[in-house]
Structures are given as structure tokens and as C-alpha cells.
């Protein structure tokens, strides 16, 4: 990848358009990007990253779009980044415009334009650019595929942030693993570990579930078998569980089959005894039934003889009732006619009560004629009724017109009063909108300045806290160093004392006849004796252990001191030397101004809405005033028409009412008169008809009674029976006859008479014998059923257990295989001696490559003194694989990278960054990186080391590679001739290019 040209507009600190000609800078191979602090050196790198990936690096990803826009840009200038580069043999141009807020083309306020992205490719044969895509997603996928690395990898490989690699150099294995995992994309290996662990848990769960089901079946078999089955105390997953369950099941099945055979024999014996007892019981019950039947028949015959007279009286009464039934219809007809006549007479009397005196003696015909005359007169009043209703409507319409006129006068008066103040109201509302808009703009500007001030304040507070921590860490390091020196001196003294008395220690182990460990002699005439104060081996080893612990504590304190120094340097670089009180005061001022501006701007929407509602109210008032004027003109014509119609209707009603107060009153009077006359005529006719029907019914009743044999109709009525009495009498007759026939039939039965001659039967004794036999049969059948069910259930459970054992075989084999693999990749297996996880193993290989690539440059930068080496040793209780040490050629010792000084840490981390860039480039598919940037860190180097570092960087431009150094170190401007200077000003920063 080679950069050719970068155009920046309204981005970061650059308010105007700026251009960078990387082709001119790259001719020298090494160029310098410099400028004062805060001028925008890093913003140039941010622009390159944003053009490629649509986001800026690292912690500067505070948001998208308008957060990238320059505060110095003109309101109408849109933020834009255009980058021209060559990658994979293709010359491309990427243009990105983040979303931005601009003023509306119409009306007031602002609107947000969406982000825009263009990708073009230069067609060399045609000599012109051709468009490839305008899709954010397609362009992002195309760039990532061509570069072969993600944004995080690009920022680590091409931009080379030195602070990150200094932390990487001193980091522990876990932090180092996280960074390497992001750069080399080893998530797939972690996914393999996770997948194997999930498969192990799933396999184990299936095996345990199968064993649990098998044990459950075994416990059910044990419950079915009772005490005939014993199970060993095994848990799911233990070996031998399946064999033990199957063996116990076989014993239980055999015992159950034996019990079933015995139960079947007992059931056959009980069935025979029960059949004999049931037969004897049936015979005793039949004999008792016949004897009881004969005795009961004799008693019933005696009762029939006693009731013979009552039976004959009932027969005679039934005969008279049957004769009277022929007269019943005539009796019912005469009673109905009499009731009808009485009701008709009462109705006629009620109808004649309200008749006028002129019609009190009229018959039905006269009353009907009077009713027809009243109805005719009522029909003539229908036209007058309509006129009366219309007159009421006319009065209501005139009242409504008067009410509308008063309402329209109020509307006109209110509209004129409101519209008279419209100009002043509009001016006031527009002034509120403009004030709120200005406050919103001021709040946005203050919001951009507030966050950097807060970050500087937080960094200053960290700086002051870390300064105090640095003193404490320095004191702890000095104290632990002194203790380490004292512990080492004590160990050396004890070691020397032990060596002085080693002869006595060896002599204590001599035995007669055994060779001496020193001279080999078997005789020991004068062995050495221990003197007072002799130091033994255990004492020396304890002193050595104390010495090592003190040295480890010293190394740990020195690492802590280095970490505090690094954090203090980072906080100082961000906060500067400004006191915390001053920064806090500046931040408070910005906070108060921002809160005030936001408070003033909060009413913008409400002011807009109030102005819009006022304009709508004005339109409504004008419209109402115009409609009220139109309605006033229309009401004049309508009122004249209603007045003429009212005079005409009043004349017509005066003639129709007569003496009544109204037409309705006159009509109601005629309606009541016609109704009374009609009702009276109908009642009179009904009374005459009812009297004639009563006379006819009396004649028919007398004739019917004579033909039935009764002297008078009253005698026939007395002989009648109602339905209930008739049914009761007939029931008594039928019951006597049925009882007589039944008694005769029973006494005539031969079996009943023969049974009466035998001794009395005893069915209770036979029933007790049968019940006892039935109980023994039920017990035998229950025992047989229980034995059969137990045997069947044991067979079923045994078959299911055998099937479960067969099915669990492959699952156990799979679990064993997966568990071994999962433990191996997770680093918990005994076969994994270094306890390295699979992802750590892959990262360790990558780290070994990085250390080898970095050592080539570190060896030259340090004049052959330092070498980076990868270590697989475990640290503490953690796992091994990601250790990184430095070998000092001057001492020949290998030590932790945290013990390097500030300058040594810089060129070691630089070498590590360059080596990591080479390895990541190879990992990404060998994409050639022709343009690299190194961001800061050169201020900690002396002149000689700086020359050596620059020599190493100078080798990077071999094969037409260019390297950009981002630094504000003054000495570099003298050593590097091709320069891109960032000039800071009140109206924004600008770029100035020279050399190359």
C-alpha cells in the first residue's frame, strides 16, 4: 500500500482545505510530520484512517460525523476527506463526507445531511477515473479485502503508536494475549476451545442423563421386586454401573416368575371352592323366596275378601259418572255463556258513563253514526295541524337567526381586536426564535470545547496523584533493594560458614568399613568434629529462599515503579504543567457557559411552535371574520321570508281553532269523543249478542239432562266427577282386580306350593359361606395379578435397561474422546505439560515470530546489547506461552522488559512494533506496506541512540518504502529534510510541505 495524496477539508483542527503530496515526501524515503502540541499532527493520521475505514483510531472514536467537523470551518463548508492510494496494484481514490448539520435551504433552522462515500479507480489505458461504488458497506468490504487487515490491525501496523507498544512490552501475559488476539484474529482457536468445552459438557450431560435414567429404572425394578433385588451404591457416571444393574435385574426376573407360578395354583383352588359356595347360596335363596311368596299370597287373599263391599260401591259410582259425562259439554257451554253475558253487561255500563247527555239512550246503531260524524270532523283538522307545527318552526328559526347574529357580532369584535395586535406579537415571537437559535449555536460550540477541558482536568488530577504515588513507589523500590542486598549478604555469609565446617558435616556421615566420599579410604582414624556455631544445609537453604524472595520483591517494586512512571508521563503529556485549580476553574467556566447556553436554547422548539400557532390563529381569525360577514348578508333575506310566512299561518289557524285554545286541543277533543262513541256502540252490540247465547245454552242443557236419565240439570252436575276423582276411583277398581288375579296366580303355582311344604330355608348361613369363599378368591386373584404385573414390569424394565446400556456405549466412548481433547486444548490435561490453551499456543508461535523479527532491529538500535526472546515459562499460577524477556549482552542475564529505562523502552517498543508490523503483514497475505508512520517517542533518546534508531528506520525505505515520523523533537527537523509542518493559528491549523 502506497499513499499518493490526501485532501482534508473542515476536518479536526483544519478549518480550510489542506493537501498532502505523499509522492513528494516519499522521494526522500524518510519524512517528518511536526508541529506544536495541539496543532493537529495526529489529525493527519486520523484523516488517513477515516478515509480508509470510516472511523478514526483508538480512543478518538468519540462519535461519528459532526464530532469530526472543524470548529473553524465556515457554516457552508462541508467536511470531506479524499485519499488517493495504490494497493494490490490498483490506484484508488476514496472520498468520505461524514454527516453534518447545515442550515435549511427554505425557512429557518437546520437539517442533517447523511454521510456520503465514493470509491473510484484510475483506468490507465483510458487515462481517466471510473466510479466503482457509493455504498458505505461495499466500499468498507472492498478496502478491508484489499488491505487484508481490519482497522485495529491497520492502526497497529501502519500508524505504529509507540505508547501502545510500550504498554505491550511491559504488559502481563493476559493483556499481551488480548492485543495479539485482535491483531492475528485467533478468535477461531478460542471458538474451537469453546466448542470442545461445550461438546464435552453436552456429552457428559448425555452420559449422566443416561446413567440417571438407568438408575431410575433399576430403582423401579427394586421397588417391584421388593427384597428380592439388591443394588450396589453407585452414582451416575461411575464404572460398572451398567453391569451391576443388569445382573440384579436378572435375579429379580427369575424370582418374580417363581412367585407367579405359585400364585396361579392358589387361584385355581380358590375358584373351585367359590363356585361350590355360590351354587349352595343360590339354592337357599330360591327356597326362601318361594316360601315367602306363598305366605304373602295368603295374606293378600284375606285382605281382598275384607274390601269386597267397598269395591261394589265404587263400581256403582263409576257407572253414574259415565252417564253424567254425556251432559258435561252442555253444562260447560251454559257456564261459559253466563260468564260472557255478565262481562258484556259490565263493559256496556262502563262505556256509557262518559257519553254526552244527547246520546245516553241511543242504541248501537245511533252510537256508531255519532262516532262516524266526529271522525269526519277530525279529518278536516289535519291541514290546520301542519300549519300550527310550521308556525312553531318559523318562530324557532327566527330565534336561531337572532342568536347567530349576536354570535357573529362577537366573532367580528374578537377578530378585529386580536388582529390589531398581530404585528407586535409576530415581532416578539420572531425575536424569541432568533435568540434561542443563537443560544443553540453557542451551546454546540461550547460542547466541543468542554470535553477536552474535562479530559485535561482529569489528566491533571491523575498527574498529581501519580506524582505522590511515584515517591512512594520509589521509596518502596529503594527499601526492597536494600533488603535484597542484606538478604544476599546474609546468605553468602552463611554459605561461607557452612563451607568452612563442611569437613565435620561430611565426617558425621562416615561409618567403619564404608569408603570416605572424599578420599575413598575405609578407615577413619581422626574424623573432623563440629565446632560451635556450625551452619547446616537447612539453614543455608532457608537463607537462600529468603534471598530469592527479597529479589523477587525488589523486581516487583521496580516494575510497579516503572508502571507509575509510565502513567505519570502519559498524564503529564495530556495535561501539561497547568495546575489543577486553573484547569478546574476553566472547566467550571465552560460548564456554566454551556449550561446557560443550553438553558437559553431549550426554548427554541417552544418558540417555533408558538410562532407557528400564532400564524395559524391569524389565518383562522381572518377566515372567521369573512364567514361572519357572509352569514350576516344571508340572514337579512331569510328573516323577511319568515315574517311573511308567519302572518299567513296565523290567519289560517284562527279559523281552524274555533273556541278551543289551539288546533291540537280541538283535535284531541274530537278524538276522545269519537273513541267514546265507538267503544259504547261496540259494547252495546256485544251485550245483546251475549244475552241471546245464554238463552240458547239453557235450552240445550235441559234437553241433554233428560236424555241422560237425570231429573234436573243440577242432578247431572252432582253426579259428575272431576279428572282427579275419576282417576283415583278408576285406580282403586283396577288395583283390586289386579291384586285378585295376582293372588290367584301365585296360589296356583306348583313350585310355590311345594316349597311351602319344606322346612324353612337359611340363606344367611349360605351367604356367609359364599362371602368367605369370594374373599379367598379375590385374595388369590389379587396375588396372581400382582405377581403377573410384577413379572411383566420387571421384564419391561430389564429390556429397557439393556437397551439403555447398549445405547450408552457409543456415548461413553464419545465423551471420553471429547473430554481428552477439551482438556488438552484448555490446558488442564496432564498431557499438556505447560498448561497452554490452544489460542495461547497459536499466539505464542506468533509472539516468537514477532520477537525474532524485532530482535534484528533492536540489536542494531542498542549497538548489539539487547535481544528480545520469547518465553514459555509459567508466571505465578497462570499459564505459560506469552512471556517476553530481554537478554542483556553486557551482563549475560535474561531479565524482564519492565526493567528497561525510558529510552531503552522506546527503541525496544519501536523494534517490537516494526517486527509486529512485518509479521502481521505476512499474516494478512503479504500485502506490501510502502508507507508507514511512527507516532512520537523520540524525545527520550540521546544523540547516539537517535542516530542508531534513524539508521534502522532508514533501512525501512529499501525497495521504495517511505517512513513518516510524527514528532515535535527539534533535533529531528535538522536530521530529516523532507518535512510536513502543521502550523497552528487562531482560525485553525494549516499544512506546510517542504523538502522531498
mmCIF file of N, CA, C and O in Angstrom, residues 293-332:
data_model
loop_
_atom_site.group_PDB
_atom_site.id
_atom_site.type_symbol
_atom_site.label_atom_id
_atom_site.label_comp_id
_atom_site.label_asym_id
_atom_site.label_seq_id
_atom_site.Cartn_x
_atom_site.Cartn_y
_atom_site.Cartn_z
ATOM 1 N N UNK A 293 -93.083 -66.115 49.204
ATOM 2 C CA UNK A 293 -94.082 -65.767 48.193
ATOM 3 C C UNK A 293 -95.437 -66.396 48.546
ATOM 4 O O UNK A 293 -96.492 -65.764 48.430
ATOM 5 N N UNK A 294 -95.427 -67.666 48.986
ATOM 6 C CA UNK A 294 -96.672 -68.360 49.327
ATOM 7 C C UNK A 294 -97.344 -67.699 50.540
ATOM 8 O O UNK A 294 -98.553 -67.450 50.548
ATOM 9 N N UNK A 295 -96.558 -67.365 51.554
ATOM 10 C CA UNK A 295 -97.142 -66.750 52.760
ATOM 11 C C UNK A 295 -97.725 -65.380 52.446
ATOM 12 O O UNK A 295 -98.805 -65.006 52.933
ATOM 13 N N UNK A 296 -97.052 -64.623 51.618
ATOM 14 C CA UNK A 296 -97.523 -63.290 51.251
ATOM 15 C C UNK A 296 -98.820 -63.391 50.444
ATOM 16 O O UNK A 296 -99.748 -62.570 50.627
ATOM 17 N N UNK A 297 -98.960 -64.371 49.558
ATOM 18 C CA UNK A 297 -100.178 -64.542 48.755
ATOM 19 C C UNK A 297 -101.370 -64.866 49.650
ATOM 20 O O UNK A 297 -102.495 -64.377 49.427
ATOM 21 N N UNK A 298 -101.207 -65.663 50.686
ATOM 22 C CA UNK A 298 -102.294 -65.986 51.609
ATOM 23 C C UNK A 298 -102.771 -64.723 52.337
ATOM 24 O O UNK A 298 -103.980 -64.491 52.483
ATOM 25 N N UNK A 299 -101.855 -63.870 52.750
ATOM 26 C CA UNK A 299 -102.236 -62.628 53.436
ATOM 27 C C UNK A 299 -102.985 -61.688 52.498
ATOM 28 O O UNK A 299 -103.971 -61.045 52.885
ATOM 29 N N UNK A 300 -102.574 -61.561 51.258
ATOM 30 C CA UNK A 300 -103.235 -60.682 50.292
ATOM 31 C C UNK A 300 -104.661 -61.165 49.988
ATOM 32 O O UNK A 300 -105.584 -60.349 49.804
ATOM 33 N N UNK A 301 -104.885 -62.483 49.926
ATOM 34 C CA UNK A 301 -106.230 -63.026 49.664
ATOM 35 C C UNK A 301 -107.193 -62.650 50.796
ATOM 36 O O UNK A 301 -108.358 -62.305 50.558
ATOM 37 N N UNK A 302 -106.737 -62.671 52.032
ATOM 38 C CA UNK A 302 -107.582 -62.298 53.159
ATOM 39 C C UNK A 302 -107.958 -60.826 53.093
ATOM 40 O O UNK A 302 -109.088 -60.427 53.372
ATOM 41 N N UNK A 303 -106.995 -59.954 52.730
ATOM 42 C CA UNK A 303 -107.285 -58.514 52.647
ATOM 43 C C UNK A 303 -108.296 -58.230 51.520
ATOM 44 O O UNK A 303 -109.150 -57.342 51.648
ATOM 45 N N UNK A 304 -108.261 -58.950 50.413
ATOM 46 C CA UNK A 304 -109.217 -58.756 49.313
ATOM 47 C C UNK A 304 -110.642 -59.117 49.751
ATOM 48 O O UNK A 304 -111.618 -58.444 49.384
ATOM 49 N N UNK A 305 -110.806 -60.142 50.520
ATOM 50 C CA UNK A 305 -112.117 -60.562 50.981
ATOM 51 C C UNK A 305 -112.737 -59.502 51.895
ATOM 52 O O UNK A 305 -113.932 -59.233 51.825
ATOM 53 N N UNK A 306 -111.895 -58.854 52.703
ATOM 54 C CA UNK A 306 -112.383 -57.811 53.603
ATOM 55 C C UNK A 306 -112.841 -56.571 52.856
ATOM 56 O O UNK A 306 -113.726 -55.849 53.304
ATOM 57 N N UNK A 307 -112.329 -56.201 51.684
ATOM 58 C CA UNK A 307 -112.675 -54.981 50.948
ATOM 59 C C UNK A 307 -113.620 -55.212 49.806
ATOM 60 O O UNK A 307 -113.686 -54.359 48.906
ATOM 61 N N UNK A 308 -114.412 -56.271 49.755
ATOM 62 C CA UNK A 308 -115.310 -56.565 48.626
ATOM 63 C C UNK A 308 -116.460 -55.575 48.564
ATOM 64 O O UNK A 308 -116.853 -55.119 47.473
ATOM 65 N N UNK A 309 -117.096 -55.147 49.704
ATOM 66 C CA UNK A 309 -118.222 -54.204 49.701
ATOM 67 C C UNK A 309 -117.802 -52.843 49.145
ATOM 68 O O UNK A 309 -118.517 -52.219 48.345
ATOM 69 N N UNK A 310 -116.669 -52.352 49.540
ATOM 70 C CA UNK A 310 -116.192 -51.044 49.043
ATOM 71 C C UNK A 310 -115.962 -51.092 47.536
ATOM 72 O O UNK A 310 -116.187 -50.112 46.811
ATOM 73 N N UNK A 311 -115.585 -52.268 47.059
ATOM 74 C CA UNK A 311 -115.327 -52.410 45.616
ATOM 75 C C UNK A 311 -116.638 -52.279 44.840
ATOM 76 O O UNK A 311 -116.703 -51.610 43.808
ATOM 77 N N UNK A 312 -117.773 -52.866 45.339
ATOM 78 C CA UNK A 312 -119.056 -52.815 44.629
ATOM 79 C C UNK A 312 -119.612 -51.375 44.648
ATOM 80 O O UNK A 312 -120.149 -50.903 43.648
ATOM 81 N N UNK A 313 -119.439 -50.644 45.766
ATOM 82 C CA UNK A 313 -119.886 -49.241 45.809
ATOM 83 C C UNK A 313 -119.129 -48.377 44.803
ATOM 84 O O UNK A 313 -119.693 -47.508 44.134
ATOM 85 N N UNK A 314 -117.931 -48.610 44.668
ATOM 86 C CA UNK A 314 -117.123 -47.831 43.714
ATOM 87 C C UNK A 314 -117.557 -48.127 42.286
ATOM 88 O O UNK A 314 -117.574 -47.221 41.437
ATOM 89 N N UNK A 315 -117.945 -49.390 41.981
ATOM 90 C CA UNK A 315 -118.390 -49.718 40.632
ATOM 91 C C UNK A 315 -119.674 -48.949 40.292
ATOM 92 O O UNK A 315 -119.815 -48.422 39.171
ATOM 93 N N UNK A 316 -120.600 -48.852 41.279
ATOM 94 C CA UNK A 316 -121.852 -48.143 41.021
ATOM 95 C C UNK A 316 -121.595 -46.643 40.795
ATOM 96 O O UNK A 316 -122.172 -46.027 39.897
ATOM 97 N N UNK A 317 -120.764 -46.020 41.586
ATOM 98 C CA UNK A 317 -120.470 -44.585 41.426
ATOM 99 C C UNK A 317 -119.822 -44.312 40.070
ATOM 100 O O UNK A 317 -120.104 -43.306 39.416
ATOM 101 N N UNK A 318 -118.979 -45.204 39.599
ATOM 102 C CA UNK A 318 -118.318 -45.034 38.297
ATOM 103 C C UNK A 318 -119.338 -45.073 37.174
ATOM 104 O O UNK A 318 -119.243 -44.306 36.199
ATOM 105 N N UNK A 319 -120.422 -45.921 37.319
ATOM 106 C CA UNK A 319 -121.444 -46.025 36.265
ATOM 107 C C UNK A 319 -122.215 -44.718 36.152
ATOM 108 O O UNK A 319 -122.497 -44.236 35.055
ATOM 109 N N UNK A 320 -122.652 -44.092 37.313
ATOM 110 C CA UNK A 320 -123.375 -42.819 37.277
ATOM 111 C C UNK A 320 -122.505 -41.699 36.693
ATOM 112 O O UNK A 320 -122.976 -40.842 35.958
ATOM 113 N N UNK A 321 -121.248 -41.715 37.018
ATOM 114 C CA UNK A 321 -120.347 -40.667 36.494
ATOM 115 C C UNK A 321 -120.228 -40.758 34.984
ATOM 116 O O UNK A 321 -120.146 -39.743 34.282
ATOM 117 N N UNK A 322 -120.263 -42.008 34.440
ATOM 118 C CA UNK A 322 -120.137 -42.162 32.999
ATOM 119 C C UNK A 322 -121.382 -41.630 32.287
ATOM 120 O O UNK A 322 -121.275 -41.076 31.187
ATOM 121 N N UNK A 323 -122.612 -41.782 32.927
ATOM 122 C CA UNK A 323 -123.812 -41.225 32.325
ATOM 123 C C UNK A 323 -123.763 -39.685 32.349
ATOM 124 O O UNK A 323 -124.154 -39.025 31.397
ATOM 125 N N UNK A 324 -123.286 -39.119 33.492
ATOM 126 C CA UNK A 324 -123.247 -37.655 33.616
ATOM 127 C C UNK A 324 -122.232 -37.024 32.650
ATOM 128 O O UNK A 324 -122.340 -35.841 32.317
ATOM 129 N N UNK A 325 -121.282 -37.813 32.187
ATOM 130 C CA UNK A 325 -120.273 -37.259 31.264
ATOM 131 C C UNK A 325 -120.886 -36.826 29.945
ATOM 132 O O UNK A 325 -120.365 -35.948 29.254
ATOM 133 N N UNK A 326 -122.094 -37.429 29.565
ATOM 134 C CA UNK A 326 -122.734 -37.025 28.311
ATOM 135 C C UNK A 326 -123.373 -35.650 28.428
ATOM 136 O O UNK A 326 -123.624 -34.979 27.424
ATOM 137 N N UNK A 327 -123.696 -35.222 29.697
ATOM 138 C CA UNK A 327 -124.309 -33.907 29.924
ATOM 139 C C UNK A 327 -123.235 -32.836 30.146
ATOM 140 O O UNK A 327 -123.518 -31.637 30.085
ATOM 141 N N UNK A 328 -121.990 -33.184 30.387
ATOM 142 C CA UNK A 328 -120.910 -32.235 30.741
ATOM 143 C C UNK A 328 -120.690 -31.167 29.685
ATOM 144 O O UNK A 328 -120.528 -29.993 30.024
ATOM 145 N N UNK A 329 -120.705 -31.483 28.333
ATOM 146 C CA UNK A 329 -120.472 -30.402 27.361
ATOM 147 C C UNK A 329 -121.537 -29.319 27.441
ATOM 148 O O UNK A 329 -121.221 -28.128 27.338
ATOM 149 N N UNK A 330 -122.846 -29.718 27.636
ATOM 150 C CA UNK A 330 -123.906 -28.707 27.719
ATOM 151 C C UNK A 330 -123.760 -27.852 28.968
ATOM 152 O O UNK A 330 -123.996 -26.635 28.956
ATOM 153 N N UNK A 331 -123.321 -28.465 30.076
ATOM 154 C CA UNK A 331 -123.068 -27.705 31.305
ATOM 155 C C UNK A 331 -121.943 -26.682 31.096
ATOM 156 O O UNK A 331 -122.042 -25.513 31.499
ATOM 157 N N UNK A 332 -120.859 -27.103 30.462
ATOM 158 C CA UNK A 332 -119.717 -26.190 30.233
ATOM 159 C C UNK A 332 -120.135 -25.033 29.326
ATOM 160 O O UNK A 332 -119.746 -23.879 29.555
#
